XYZ file of C-alpha atoms in Angstrom:
785
model
C -0.186 0.019 0.009
C 1.408 3.373 -0.924
C 0.630 6.118 1.447
C 1.964 8.722 -0.733
C -1.090 9.226 -3.262
C -0.587 12.419 -5.510
C -1.378 15.671 -3.648
C -0.224 18.951 -3.556
C 3.029 20.057 -1.975
C 0.783 22.389 0.137
C -1.509 19.656 1.287
C 1.476 17.417 2.279
C 1.338 16.245 5.896
C 3.847 18.058 8.045
C 4.060 15.569 10.872
C 6.396 12.459 10.084
C 3.772 10.030 12.090
C 0.627 8.457 10.249
C -2.085 7.182 12.690
C -4.593 4.337 11.849
C -7.337 4.936 14.556
C -9.778 1.908 15.642
C -7.920 -0.350 13.101
C -9.861 -3.138 11.576
C -8.633 -6.260 9.670
C -9.212 -4.709 6.171
C -6.339 -2.213 6.783
C -3.671 -5.036 7.105
C -0.974 -4.478 4.080
C 2.384 -2.955 3.448
C 3.009 0.715 4.230
C 5.886 3.106 2.688
C 6.555 6.343 3.012
C 8.839 9.193 1.526
C 9.480 12.876 1.933
C 8.235 15.772 -0.170
C 9.600 19.541 -0.193
C 9.436 22.667 -2.344
C 13.423 22.898 -2.965
C 15.498 20.482 -4.820
C 15.522 17.556 -4.615
C 11.732 17.688 -4.256
C 11.528 14.630 -2.868
C 13.275 11.629 -0.940
C 13.197 7.999 -2.169
C 10.550 5.586 -1.280
C 11.005 3.716 2.227
C 11.353 0.014 2.394
C 7.829 -1.440 3.058
C 6.689 -2.263 6.479
C 3.896 -4.845 6.763
C 1.222 -4.232 9.216
C -0.977 -7.327 10.160
C -4.201 -6.930 12.006
C -5.421 -9.992 13.751
C -8.772 -10.787 15.094
C -9.327 -10.056 18.734
C -10.008 -13.043 21.086
C -13.354 -13.715 21.183
C -14.844 -14.149 24.670
C -18.069 -16.375 25.217
C -20.322 -16.458 27.932
C -22.452 -19.821 28.756
C -25.101 -20.405 31.406
C -24.549 -23.502 33.362
C -27.851 -24.601 34.744
C -29.876 -28.042 35.000
C -33.154 -26.425 34.132
C -34.381 -23.866 31.702
C -36.223 -22.031 34.571
C -34.030 -20.363 37.246
C -36.154 -19.976 40.791
C -34.802 -18.100 43.777
C -32.686 -19.723 46.001
C -30.883 -21.900 43.448
C -27.313 -21.665 42.396
C -26.347 -20.857 38.587
C -22.840 -20.518 37.113
C -21.557 -18.316 34.424
C -18.611 -19.806 32.468
C -16.456 -17.463 29.979
C -14.455 -19.046 27.774
C -11.834 -17.297 25.484
C -11.649 -18.318 21.763
C -8.118 -17.391 20.239
C -5.260 -15.580 21.784
C -2.738 -18.125 22.270
C -2.176 -19.903 25.501
C -1.294 -17.218 27.812
C -2.921 -16.856 31.328
C -6.301 -14.752 30.966
C -8.169 -13.036 33.891
C -11.773 -12.364 33.628
C -14.343 -9.532 34.014
C -17.988 -10.353 34.366
C -20.597 -7.447 33.566
C -24.595 -7.200 34.406
C -26.464 -4.707 32.262
C -23.097 -3.198 31.262
C -21.927 -2.758 34.819
C -19.028 -4.524 36.054
C -20.051 -6.892 38.783
C -16.387 -8.497 39.921
C -14.370 -6.067 41.970
C -11.073 -7.018 40.270
C -9.854 -9.347 37.688
C -10.506 -12.887 38.595
C -8.614 -15.642 37.663
C -11.293 -18.283 37.586
C -13.292 -18.461 34.353
C -16.565 -19.205 36.185
C -18.739 -17.034 38.133
C -21.457 -18.283 40.583
C -24.596 -16.812 41.764
C -25.498 -18.624 45.009
C -28.750 -18.467 46.357
C -29.753 -16.378 43.839
C -32.622 -13.605 44.249
C -34.922 -12.169 41.861
C -33.366 -8.796 41.698
C -29.963 -10.664 39.980
C -31.979 -11.108 36.732
C -30.324 -9.237 34.008
C -28.075 -9.537 30.866
C -24.565 -10.861 31.703
C -21.278 -10.682 29.604
C -17.797 -11.259 30.353
C -14.296 -10.597 28.799
C -10.706 -11.742 29.325
C -7.554 -9.545 30.420
C -4.320 -10.358 30.532
C -0.716 -8.528 30.747
C 0.343 -9.581 27.091
C -0.508 -7.922 23.610
C -3.695 -8.127 22.892
C -4.574 -7.110 26.384
C -8.367 -7.849 26.255
C -10.523 -9.886 24.524
C -13.809 -8.794 23.032
C -16.820 -8.346 25.381
C -19.121 -11.881 24.977
C -22.446 -11.723 23.744
C -24.911 -11.008 26.525
C -26.678 -14.196 28.131
C -30.011 -13.370 29.982
C -30.757 -14.670 33.291
C -34.436 -14.594 34.287
C -34.966 -15.609 37.756
C -38.439 -16.562 39.021
C -39.847 -16.616 42.418
C -40.182 -20.399 43.945
C -43.935 -21.260 44.427
C -45.095 -21.457 47.598
C -47.008 -24.434 49.420
C -50.390 -23.852 51.203
C -51.976 -26.463 53.608
C -55.680 -27.130 53.427
C -57.202 -28.786 56.896
C -60.282 -30.729 56.553
C -62.351 -30.414 58.758
C -61.633 -26.693 59.461
C -63.548 -26.273 62.638
C -63.314 -27.865 65.983
C -61.833 -31.591 66.023
C -62.842 -34.189 68.295
C -60.664 -37.336 69.263
C -61.613 -40.239 67.075
C -62.715 -38.285 64.084
C -60.523 -38.239 60.721
C -58.614 -35.072 59.881
C -56.883 -34.606 56.371
C -54.135 -32.242 55.545
C -53.677 -31.445 51.941
C -50.321 -29.596 50.420
C -51.224 -27.621 47.426
C -48.672 -25.738 45.298
C -50.025 -22.428 44.234
C -50.354 -22.620 40.358
C -48.870 -26.103 39.956
C -50.004 -29.522 39.125
C -50.396 -31.979 41.830
C -48.507 -34.867 40.222
C -45.728 -32.584 39.087
C -44.435 -32.480 42.676
C -43.373 -34.670 45.748
C -44.327 -33.471 49.175
C -43.281 -33.477 52.946
C -45.021 -32.508 56.075
C -43.266 -31.515 59.213
C -44.638 -31.190 62.761
C -43.382 -28.460 64.919
C -41.365 -29.965 68.167
C -40.982 -33.138 66.001
C -38.326 -34.945 64.286
C -36.851 -33.161 61.647
C -37.818 -35.823 59.457
C -40.936 -35.486 57.762
C -43.849 -37.156 59.360
C -45.473 -37.825 55.910
C -44.360 -37.747 52.220
C -48.016 -38.000 50.569
C -49.830 -34.984 49.421
C -52.542 -35.726 51.553
C -51.706 -36.347 55.234
C -54.435 -38.286 56.602
C -54.939 -38.907 60.464
C -57.583 -41.471 61.488
C -58.280 -41.557 64.083
C -57.142 -38.455 65.481
C -55.754 -37.852 69.108
C -54.622 -35.406 71.578
C -51.051 -36.259 70.500
C -51.834 -34.970 66.900
C -52.253 -31.497 68.154
C -49.445 -29.120 66.832
C -48.557 -26.954 63.989
C -47.963 -28.695 60.494
C -46.069 -27.163 57.530
C -45.435 -28.691 54.124
C -43.237 -28.063 51.393
C -42.760 -29.625 47.662
C -40.152 -30.938 45.622
C -40.302 -30.646 41.776
C -40.230 -34.368 40.440
C -38.220 -32.986 37.140
C -35.480 -31.078 38.854
C -35.770 -31.353 42.550
C -36.485 -27.838 42.978
C -37.844 -26.824 46.274
C -41.011 -24.765 46.716
C -41.037 -22.333 49.779
C -42.252 -24.033 53.025
C -46.219 -23.154 53.779
C -47.328 -21.146 56.448
C -47.988 -23.031 59.649
C -51.437 -24.563 60.411
C -52.527 -25.513 63.894
C -54.359 -28.649 64.514
C -56.202 -28.830 68.139
C -57.734 -31.841 68.826
C -60.369 -31.950 71.961
C -60.053 -34.586 74.425
C -63.953 -35.541 74.105
C -65.115 -37.718 71.551
C -67.125 -36.227 68.429
C -70.698 -35.698 69.719
C -73.328 -38.346 68.061
C -75.414 -37.788 64.964
C -78.807 -39.343 64.179
C -80.575 -39.027 60.607
C -84.190 -38.541 61.207
C -86.881 -38.351 58.358
C -89.863 -36.242 58.216
C -92.271 -39.482 57.900
C -91.194 -42.059 60.240
C -91.582 -44.941 57.902
C -89.179 -47.266 55.678
C -91.500 -47.379 52.814
C -92.792 -44.377 50.551
C -94.945 -43.718 47.652
C -93.510 -42.111 44.295
C -94.736 -38.610 43.925
C -94.545 -38.252 48.078
C -92.147 -35.789 49.570
C -89.396 -36.700 52.000
C -87.077 -34.736 54.173
C -83.850 -36.165 56.172
C -81.869 -34.151 58.601
C -78.732 -34.643 60.430
C -79.288 -33.893 64.160
C -76.027 -33.352 66.545
C -76.315 -32.726 70.246
C -74.000 -29.528 69.600
C -73.758 -28.273 66.050
C -74.857 -30.087 62.937
C -72.784 -27.729 60.907
C -70.557 -29.930 58.693
C -72.711 -32.979 58.501
C -74.141 -34.054 54.786
C -76.976 -36.527 53.892
C -75.685 -39.109 51.609
C -76.956 -42.174 50.126
C -76.018 -45.469 48.540
C -78.883 -46.431 45.666
C -79.790 -49.658 43.805
C -77.658 -48.795 40.877
C -74.397 -48.666 43.016
C -73.908 -44.888 43.238
C -72.763 -43.134 46.432
C -73.408 -39.561 46.507
C -74.305 -36.456 48.490
C -77.559 -34.508 48.464
C -77.557 -32.351 45.483
C -79.566 -30.789 42.938
C -79.407 -33.969 41.112
C -82.005 -35.544 43.730
C -82.591 -33.243 46.432
C -82.330 -29.823 47.919
C -79.839 -28.743 50.993
C -80.480 -26.282 53.602
C -77.902 -26.349 56.379
C -77.902 -30.131 57.359
C -81.297 -31.159 56.003
C -81.992 -32.684 52.553
C -85.597 -32.288 51.116
C -86.747 -34.468 48.049
C -89.613 -32.752 46.571
C -90.948 -35.486 44.413
C -89.947 -39.248 45.055
C -89.049 -41.655 42.114
C -88.165 -45.306 42.300
C -84.535 -44.432 41.947
C -84.761 -43.034 45.382
C -84.743 -46.379 46.775
C -81.575 -46.848 49.027
C -79.678 -46.723 52.085
C -79.462 -43.005 53.672
C -76.927 -41.636 56.394
C -75.371 -38.532 57.649
C -71.563 -38.155 57.145
C -69.287 -35.140 58.834
C -66.648 -33.575 57.111
C -64.161 -35.531 59.247
C -65.657 -38.917 58.066
C -68.095 -39.451 61.031
C -71.253 -41.466 60.142
C -74.445 -41.689 61.685
C -76.879 -44.624 61.655
C -78.039 -45.449 58.214
C -81.866 -45.835 57.468
C -83.405 -48.191 54.510
C -85.604 -46.067 52.087
C -87.933 -47.886 49.832
C -89.820 -45.917 47.200
C -92.782 -48.043 45.389
C -94.920 -47.206 42.357
C -97.364 -49.697 43.734
C -100.407 -48.968 45.599
C -99.659 -50.282 48.906
C -96.834 -49.643 51.647
C -96.298 -51.270 55.179
C -95.585 -48.369 57.528
C -92.753 -49.518 59.869
C -90.520 -47.778 61.866
C -87.193 -46.603 60.632
C -85.092 -47.125 63.508
C -84.520 -50.268 65.291
C -86.964 -51.361 67.713
C -86.182 -51.902 71.749
C -86.981 -55.007 73.426
C -90.256 -54.613 75.684
C -91.379 -51.530 73.440
C -94.707 -51.511 71.519
C -94.712 -52.052 67.500
C -97.530 -50.905 65.459
C -97.352 -51.584 61.647
C -100.014 -49.945 59.266
C -101.055 -51.044 55.778
C -101.671 -48.108 53.688
C -103.083 -47.746 50.330
C -102.052 -44.886 48.144
C -105.765 -43.328 47.652
C -106.218 -43.961 51.615
C -109.800 -45.370 51.327
C -111.785 -45.784 54.445
C -112.171 -49.731 55.994
C -108.903 -50.874 54.221
C -108.542 -54.484 55.163
C -105.041 -56.078 54.852
C -102.847 -59.366 55.668
C -99.685 -59.140 57.614
C -96.742 -61.428 57.020
C -93.351 -62.157 58.385
C -90.641 -64.059 56.887
C -93.148 -65.510 54.386
C -95.641 -66.597 57.243
C -99.398 -64.946 57.623
C -99.295 -63.199 61.084
C -102.738 -61.611 60.917
C -105.149 -61.169 58.185
C -108.330 -59.273 57.184
C -107.558 -56.767 59.664
C -108.518 -52.742 59.491
C -105.044 -52.411 58.222
C -102.981 -51.922 61.573
C -101.487 -54.618 63.457
C -99.792 -54.326 67.098
C -97.268 -56.088 68.900
C -97.475 -55.198 72.549
C -94.499 -56.222 73.854
C -91.264 -56.782 71.294
C -88.747 -59.420 72.133
C -85.726 -60.553 69.687
C -87.723 -63.321 68.274
C -89.963 -60.461 66.436
C -87.124 -59.424 64.502
C -87.483 -60.142 60.646
C -88.806 -59.429 57.072
C -92.257 -58.016 57.199
C -95.084 -56.952 54.570
C -98.768 -56.567 54.125
C -101.150 -57.336 51.089
C -104.583 -56.423 50.164
C -106.267 -59.024 48.188
C -107.326 -56.642 45.261
C -104.991 -53.853 45.549
C -101.660 -55.658 45.987
C -98.981 -56.092 48.378
C -96.393 -53.774 49.888
C -92.561 -54.099 49.475
C -90.919 -55.976 52.402
C -89.103 -54.303 55.097
C -86.582 -55.627 57.725
C -87.323 -54.730 61.290
C -84.370 -54.848 63.849
C -84.790 -55.499 67.503
C -82.145 -54.517 69.718
C -81.394 -55.818 73.254
C -82.646 -53.800 76.069
C -80.334 -51.270 77.741
C -81.239 -53.590 80.946
C -79.122 -56.673 79.387
C -75.888 -55.676 80.705
C -72.649 -56.805 78.778
C -69.515 -56.750 81.232
C -66.063 -56.299 80.479
C -64.057 -59.375 79.568
C -67.353 -60.626 77.536
C -67.636 -61.040 73.922
C -70.190 -59.642 71.872
C -71.167 -60.928 68.411
C -72.922 -58.572 66.073
C -74.860 -59.632 62.763
C -75.463 -57.416 60.182
C -78.026 -58.877 57.676
C -78.762 -57.561 54.075
C -82.216 -57.866 52.894
C -81.224 -59.504 49.420
C -78.535 -59.577 47.140
C -75.108 -61.562 47.683
C -71.515 -60.474 48.256
C -71.151 -57.226 50.491
C -68.452 -55.517 52.287
C -69.255 -54.683 55.610
C -67.796 -51.689 57.525
C -68.174 -51.745 61.370
C -68.049 -48.471 63.308
C -67.914 -47.398 66.902
C -69.444 -44.061 67.462
C -68.231 -42.341 64.327
C -64.575 -44.117 63.820
C -64.726 -46.935 61.534
C -63.182 -49.910 63.533
C -63.373 -52.878 61.030
C -63.978 -54.028 57.363
C -65.098 -57.729 56.749
C -66.432 -59.739 53.956
C -68.820 -61.516 56.622
C -71.978 -60.436 57.849
C -71.062 -61.466 61.321
C -68.186 -59.956 63.671
C -67.288 -60.663 67.223
C -65.702 -57.916 69.521
C -64.211 -58.478 72.799
C -65.429 -55.919 75.493
C -62.089 -54.836 77.314
C -62.883 -51.391 78.868
C -66.136 -49.595 79.914
C -65.721 -47.280 76.936
C -66.357 -50.229 74.563
C -69.992 -50.421 75.652
C -70.855 -47.542 72.952
C -73.102 -48.417 70.290
C -71.810 -50.115 67.098
C -73.251 -49.302 63.562
C -73.071 -50.785 60.381
C -72.746 -49.383 56.714
C -72.842 -51.465 53.847
C -71.569 -51.092 49.984
C -71.445 -53.228 46.969
C -68.717 -55.887 46.928
C -67.562 -55.368 43.563
C -64.053 -53.633 44.107
C -63.129 -50.883 41.690
C -60.784 -51.380 38.765
C -57.754 -49.494 37.829
C -57.106 -48.446 34.436
C -53.660 -47.521 33.074
C -53.330 -44.413 30.928
C -49.767 -44.603 28.825
C -48.496 -41.463 27.443
C -47.668 -41.205 24.661
C -49.664 -44.021 23.504
C -48.026 -43.980 20.187
C -44.703 -45.636 19.058
C -42.052 -44.954 21.583
C -38.288 -44.625 20.818
C -35.170 -45.218 22.942
C -34.622 -41.805 24.969
C -37.951 -40.347 25.171
C -40.111 -39.855 27.944
C -43.043 -42.286 29.006
C -45.509 -41.803 31.705
C -47.855 -44.686 33.093
C -50.895 -43.161 35.111
C -53.189 -45.361 37.391
C -56.949 -44.163 37.306
C -59.371 -45.819 40.071
C -62.499 -45.596 38.263
C -64.999 -43.481 40.051
C -62.475 -42.817 43.188
C -60.722 -39.713 44.245
C -56.985 -39.950 43.302
C -56.014 -38.827 46.833
C -57.835 -41.795 48.521
C -55.676 -44.320 47.246
C -52.149 -45.634 47.279
C -50.689 -47.160 44.201
C -48.397 -50.042 43.135
C -46.732 -50.691 39.666
C -45.836 -54.170 38.701
C -43.784 -55.546 35.404
C -44.421 -58.837 34.155
C -41.488 -61.119 34.489
C -39.681 -58.610 36.902
C -39.583 -58.948 40.777
C -42.620 -59.558 42.749
C -42.049 -56.239 44.541
C -43.598 -53.105 42.932
C -41.509 -51.224 40.351
C -43.191 -47.873 41.542
C -45.366 -46.622 44.355
C -46.491 -43.467 42.764
C -49.555 -42.699 40.726
C -47.691 -41.659 37.743
C -44.789 -43.810 36.939
C -42.372 -41.847 34.913
C -39.443 -43.419 33.027
C -37.168 -41.065 31.749
C -34.965 -41.823 29.292
C -36.580 -44.862 28.286
C -34.800 -47.716 26.864
C -35.177 -51.427 25.450
C -35.015 -52.803 28.909
C -38.257 -51.040 29.795
C -40.372 -52.932 27.207
C -42.957 -55.403 28.739
C -46.296 -55.684 30.269
C -47.314 -52.936 33.028
C -50.251 -53.401 35.425
C -51.292 -51.443 38.755
C -53.493 -51.842 41.890
C -54.627 -49.432 44.240
C -54.899 -49.842 48.298
C -57.522 -47.588 49.607
C -55.835 -45.160 52.600
C -58.616 -45.381 54.824
C -59.241 -49.190 55.120
C -56.565 -50.677 53.319
C -59.131 -52.259 50.755
C -57.409 -53.379 47.678
C -58.781 -52.835 44.201
C -58.622 -55.033 41.476
C -55.522 -55.541 39.592
C -55.635 -53.179 36.289
C -55.580 -54.820 32.645
C -51.945 -55.111 31.482
C -50.678 -52.575 29.026
C -47.817 -53.166 26.915
C -44.886 -50.869 26.430
C -42.660 -51.351 23.353
C -39.483 -49.209 23.032
C -37.839 -48.924 19.616
C -34.117 -49.496 19.953
C -33.638 -46.365 17.595
C -33.601 -42.662 18.872
C -36.915 -40.695 18.203
C -36.897 -39.604 14.500
C -35.515 -36.042 14.059
C -37.952 -33.175 13.697
C -37.688 -29.859 11.835
C -39.422 -26.672 12.200
C -40.480 -25.575 8.351
C -41.876 -21.970 8.230
C -43.473 -20.258 5.240
C -42.609 -17.843 3.833
C -38.928 -19.078 4.329
C -37.340 -16.166 6.111
C -36.156 -14.750 9.316
C -38.037 -11.504 9.212
C -41.462 -10.466 8.517
C -43.595 -7.474 8.024
C -46.669 -6.704 10.402
C -49.821 -7.878 9.186
C -48.117 -10.642 7.079
C -49.069 -14.158 7.595
C -46.759 -16.914 8.847
C -47.328 -20.747 8.813
C -44.940 -23.064 11.318
C -45.086 -26.754 10.668
C -43.246 -29.517 12.763
C -41.934 -32.283 10.321
C -40.880 -35.642 11.153
C -39.750 -38.549 9.193
C -42.424 -41.057 10.859
C -45.531 -39.342 12.305
C -45.784 -35.610 13.420
C -48.566 -36.690 15.953
C -47.798 -35.228 19.543
C -45.501 -32.516 18.190
C -46.559 -28.933 19.056
C -45.124 -25.379 18.016
C -43.899 -23.429 21.094
C -42.340 -19.987 21.207
C -40.340 -17.613 23.786
C -40.790 -14.040 23.176
C -39.456 -10.813 24.249
C -41.487 -10.473 26.946
C -40.236 -13.370 28.667
C -43.399 -15.792 28.000
C -43.050 -19.635 26.917
C -46.267 -20.580 25.496
C -47.937 -23.041 22.817
C -49.582 -21.809 19.639
C -53.036 -21.235 20.838
C -56.237 -19.072 20.025
C -54.181 -16.066 21.854
C -51.905 -15.589 18.944
C -52.420 -18.691 16.508
C -54.341 -21.525 15.213
C -53.690 -25.288 15.464
C -54.393 -27.647 12.552
C -52.420 -30.929 13.435
C -49.010 -29.983 14.264
C -49.199 -26.767 11.848
C -49.479 -23.360 13.621
C -50.889 -20.455 11.718
C -50.481 -16.714 12.557
C -52.920 -14.616 10.277
C -51.766 -11.496 10.944
C -48.241 -10.765 12.509
C -47.684 -8.282 15.028
C -44.132 -6.961 16.568
C -45.065 -8.966 19.738
C -44.885 -12.185 17.721
C -41.188 -11.737 17.576
C -39.294 -14.433 19.200
C -37.795 -18.055 19.071
C -39.927 -20.610 18.004
C -39.364 -24.347 18.172
C -41.170 -27.698 18.082
C -41.458 -29.946 21.191
C -42.830 -33.436 21.702
C -45.294 -34.864 24.251
C -41.996 -36.657 25.727
C -40.145 -33.256 25.956
C -37.974 -33.528 22.545
C -36.930 -30.205 20.890
C -36.412 -29.569 17.489
C -34.000 -26.825 15.922
C -34.886 -23.187 17.325
C -35.735 -20.282 14.699
C -35.669 -16.587 15.316
C -38.690 -14.965 13.965
C -38.306 -10.958 13.852
C -41.411 -8.840 13.135
C -40.968 -5.401 12.380
C -43.562 -2.289 11.492
C -40.747 -0.621 9.665
C -40.517 -0.797 5.791
C -37.546 -2.575 5.097
C -36.526 -6.551 6.108
C -33.587 -8.345 5.076
C -34.590 -11.880 3.434
C -31.941 -14.144 5.078
C -32.217 -17.946 5.437
C -33.907 -19.479 8.743
C -31.681 -22.448 8.897
C -27.666 -22.423 9.036
C -26.067 -22.158 5.774
C -23.055 -24.945 5.016
C -19.679 -23.708 4.162
C -19.318 -24.018 0.349
C -23.088 -23.219 -0.420
C -24.210 -20.132 -2.062
C -25.717 -17.408 0.088
C -28.345 -14.790 -1.524
C -29.746 -11.830 0.380
C -32.291 -9.804 -0.800
C -33.288 -6.460 0.675
C -37.044 -5.910 0.408
C -39.296 -2.681 0.798
C -42.826 -3.255 2.313
C -44.727 -1.928 -0.822
C -42.442 -4.032 -3.499
C -41.267 -1.025 -5.148
C -39.203 -1.621 -8.197
C -35.504 -0.063 -8.879
C -34.544 0.610 -5.222
C -30.978 0.479 -4.679
C -29.724 -0.878 -1.086
C -26.412 -1.026 0.903
C -25.872 -4.540 2.842
C -23.653 -4.426 6.094
C -22.167 -7.092 8.035
C -21.067 -6.572 11.720
C -20.893 -2.665 11.162
C -19.165 -2.656 7.733
C -20.530 -2.054 4.485
C -20.182 -5.151 2.278
C -21.707 -3.884 -0.887
C -23.692 -0.503 -1.606
C -26.279 0.941 -4.088
C -26.805 -2.815 -5.575
C -30.411 -3.680 -7.004
C -31.383 -4.752 -3.630
C -29.671 -8.524 -3.809
C -26.301 -9.372 -2.755
C -24.733 -13.077 -3.276
C -21.967 -14.696 -1.812
C -20.952 -17.539 -4.291
C -19.005 -19.562 -1.633
C -19.911 -19.080 1.762
C -17.041 -19.948 4.450
C -16.924 -19.578 8.266
C -15.596 -16.036 8.023
C -19.243 -15.086 6.376
C -20.814 -15.780 9.776
C -22.336 -12.692 11.568
C -24.818 -10.007 11.802
C -26.343 -8.716 8.599
C -28.815 -6.183 7.750
C -29.535 -3.704 4.754
C -30.655 -0.134 4.150
C -32.570 2.065 1.722
C -30.896 5.467 1.756
C -34.436 7.115 1.844
C -36.689 3.907 2.881
C -34.851 3.346 6.100
C -32.642 -0.141 7.213
C -34.011 -3.474 7.970
C -33.617 -5.499 11.376
C -30.319 -7.249 12.184
C -30.242 -10.977 11.713
C -27.582 -13.645 12.777
C -26.298 -15.890 9.851
C -24.840 -19.162 11.078
C -22.368 -21.097 9.118
C -22.002 -24.556 9.697
C -18.878 -26.978 9.198
C -19.896 -29.536 6.286
C -19.005 -32.464 8.479
C -21.075 -31.433 11.618
C -23.861 -33.256 12.537
C -26.982 -31.605 13.899
C -26.832 -31.110 17.845
C -29.908 -30.683 19.750
C -29.813 -27.587 21.777
C -30.971 -27.198 25.426
C -33.913 -24.982 26.283
C -31.639 -22.511 27.794
C -29.340 -21.952 25.051
C -32.144 -22.126 22.870
C -33.788 -19.026 24.487
C -30.686 -16.807 25.014
C -30.326 -17.257 21.166
C -32.976 -14.494 20.855
C -30.498 -11.961 22.260
C -28.274 -11.090 19.278
C -25.675 -8.184 20.132
C -22.853 -6.885 18.102
C -20.012 -9.126 18.741
C -17.385 -6.315 18.247
C -15.553 -4.255 20.580
C -13.674 -1.537 18.856
C -10.105 -0.417 20.455
C -7.928 2.528 19.194
C -4.550 1.320 18.083
C -1.989 3.883 16.940
C 0.694 2.451 14.825
C 3.626 4.559 14.301
C 5.901 4.692 11.252
C 8.995 6.664 11.155
C 10.477 7.591 7.711
C 13.966 7.866 8.034
């Protein structure tokens, strides 16, 4: 390079030094000089050439080392600064947040840790290297965004939330605010107890509760995916009264077991102290257990009113408290016939008088009827009434009545209980017999007061009377013996590949999830369960996990086992999940507002189960939905783009796999750069177009890369015939009068490189593209002799 281009002597520089400020790589070359003056000889000889070689400054690369894409308060994250280029000399490091230095001095370690991170530490972090040999510093790295989220807080729900008595059932439920129950593991702690958890179930159930259970309880969750802990819940105080829960009775408005269709009926829970928290429940002939509700009754306080009886209202009715206590059960029979037997709904005590009436629907006078017990006639052609003056145990049995013309009533069982004068002493044994009017195969649940004390498959049970308190009355409630059957739900339910995530969920039909414990079994495996969670999650799955899986539930309250589920077969293919690509139309990175855009997940085999997701400038991650797009299969369509649609887009499968991420920029300006959305391979041809919103012809544009003009005043198109790694960088274009486009980063891949799956943190950070250049003024002195 000749520095002495022709000029007037009057214009010649007077200084013997020439400075190259903020030197760039293109200024490399051979420099010469000569002297000129206005007396003879007018010039000196040209000097020997001095080579000036300008090297690229070493480049700093900052990476965020974190186990998960989301960072929560209290966690520890590490930033790592790597210097590319610059030889083997020892580097020291600077770390910056939002362009401000955060390390007081240069540090020798290339890692900077944020321990027990707080929300205020969110920001954009950069780094650079410094040393005591030339060049003295690297370029500043691209910025890495660190977004810190508040840890979710656990909340305790206590049931019942009123006064609790000894012998009742108490349930404490741990809820993680804004989270799915099945994504978390739970731990319960009691103040002044062991540091170890008192329970690890989401619902901590204490039955029967006693005074020793009084205290303050807290809970905390741990996320199954990344072991992140929630905040500890606020403490909830459980106070257990020393007395037993007051007994409850179910009373009905018409003191008879049988009723006509179209009659009305009122059922009330009566408690000695307060009936709040007691509900009327029933078990009907179709096998359903339900609370009084708008489906069949109306509730006022603890009273259930049925305004119009149907045959389907026949069943067993009882009162139940929120703590699980039960009243005496009552059999209610509703008939559409014309005759009923009016008999008492409660057991009759030995020595009392029992009066039975045979009633005709239309209530005529002089109605005469026959009365039956256990298939034998007791009395016939009476005036419709029969009285037993002094009842004994032998009078217990199945009664009904019949009119020769009008028909007969349903049958009702009349129970006779032992008179209180018949004492039972401690040390004796009492046998209780629970008889069901019809049907076979029942489960019998036995209660003392309000507490369940036994479950049996037999109608008889014997109790030993060991203390005076054992003389309390025992009631029974019965349910259908058919055990509930679990169903296995397999996700995903299509072909499964090695490395994916598989979830098997055990559902107990017609039951609440939290009422059960679960066991998973694999055929030809150990007899021991392979998992005890409701959701059995296998990640990553491989061929050894192939096989038949079944599950079974065990009810927490009474340890009753469900049936075993039908087997579900899991087949894991030996190959990895087929690669997926996100394809967009039109195929460019930049788009105008009001344009339309289509994004599709394309898989070699089947795109079912793949969804388009995005991360936008406001920090939100969301699936394609009605809020910003419409879904058809695995294609997401945006009919009218807005600036807020700028962001990083990718495909994600049900099993957690991600496609390549794509940056999409939406501008409300008038100029965009049409550049490829996918990386360009070395050796390929790269064509860039500068496009005006209104597609005017004949516009001439300038093209830029990393702040330098590459080509100016072209017809709006620039071509690089053979791309190399040095062509990687930040590109944009500019129309002198129309404005300039947004900037787009073009990545060049080596031809032998294989596709690498990006982690979500790196994927999200790729949204932030800053200038990779830090210009430093360098003065080169060339002295002529």
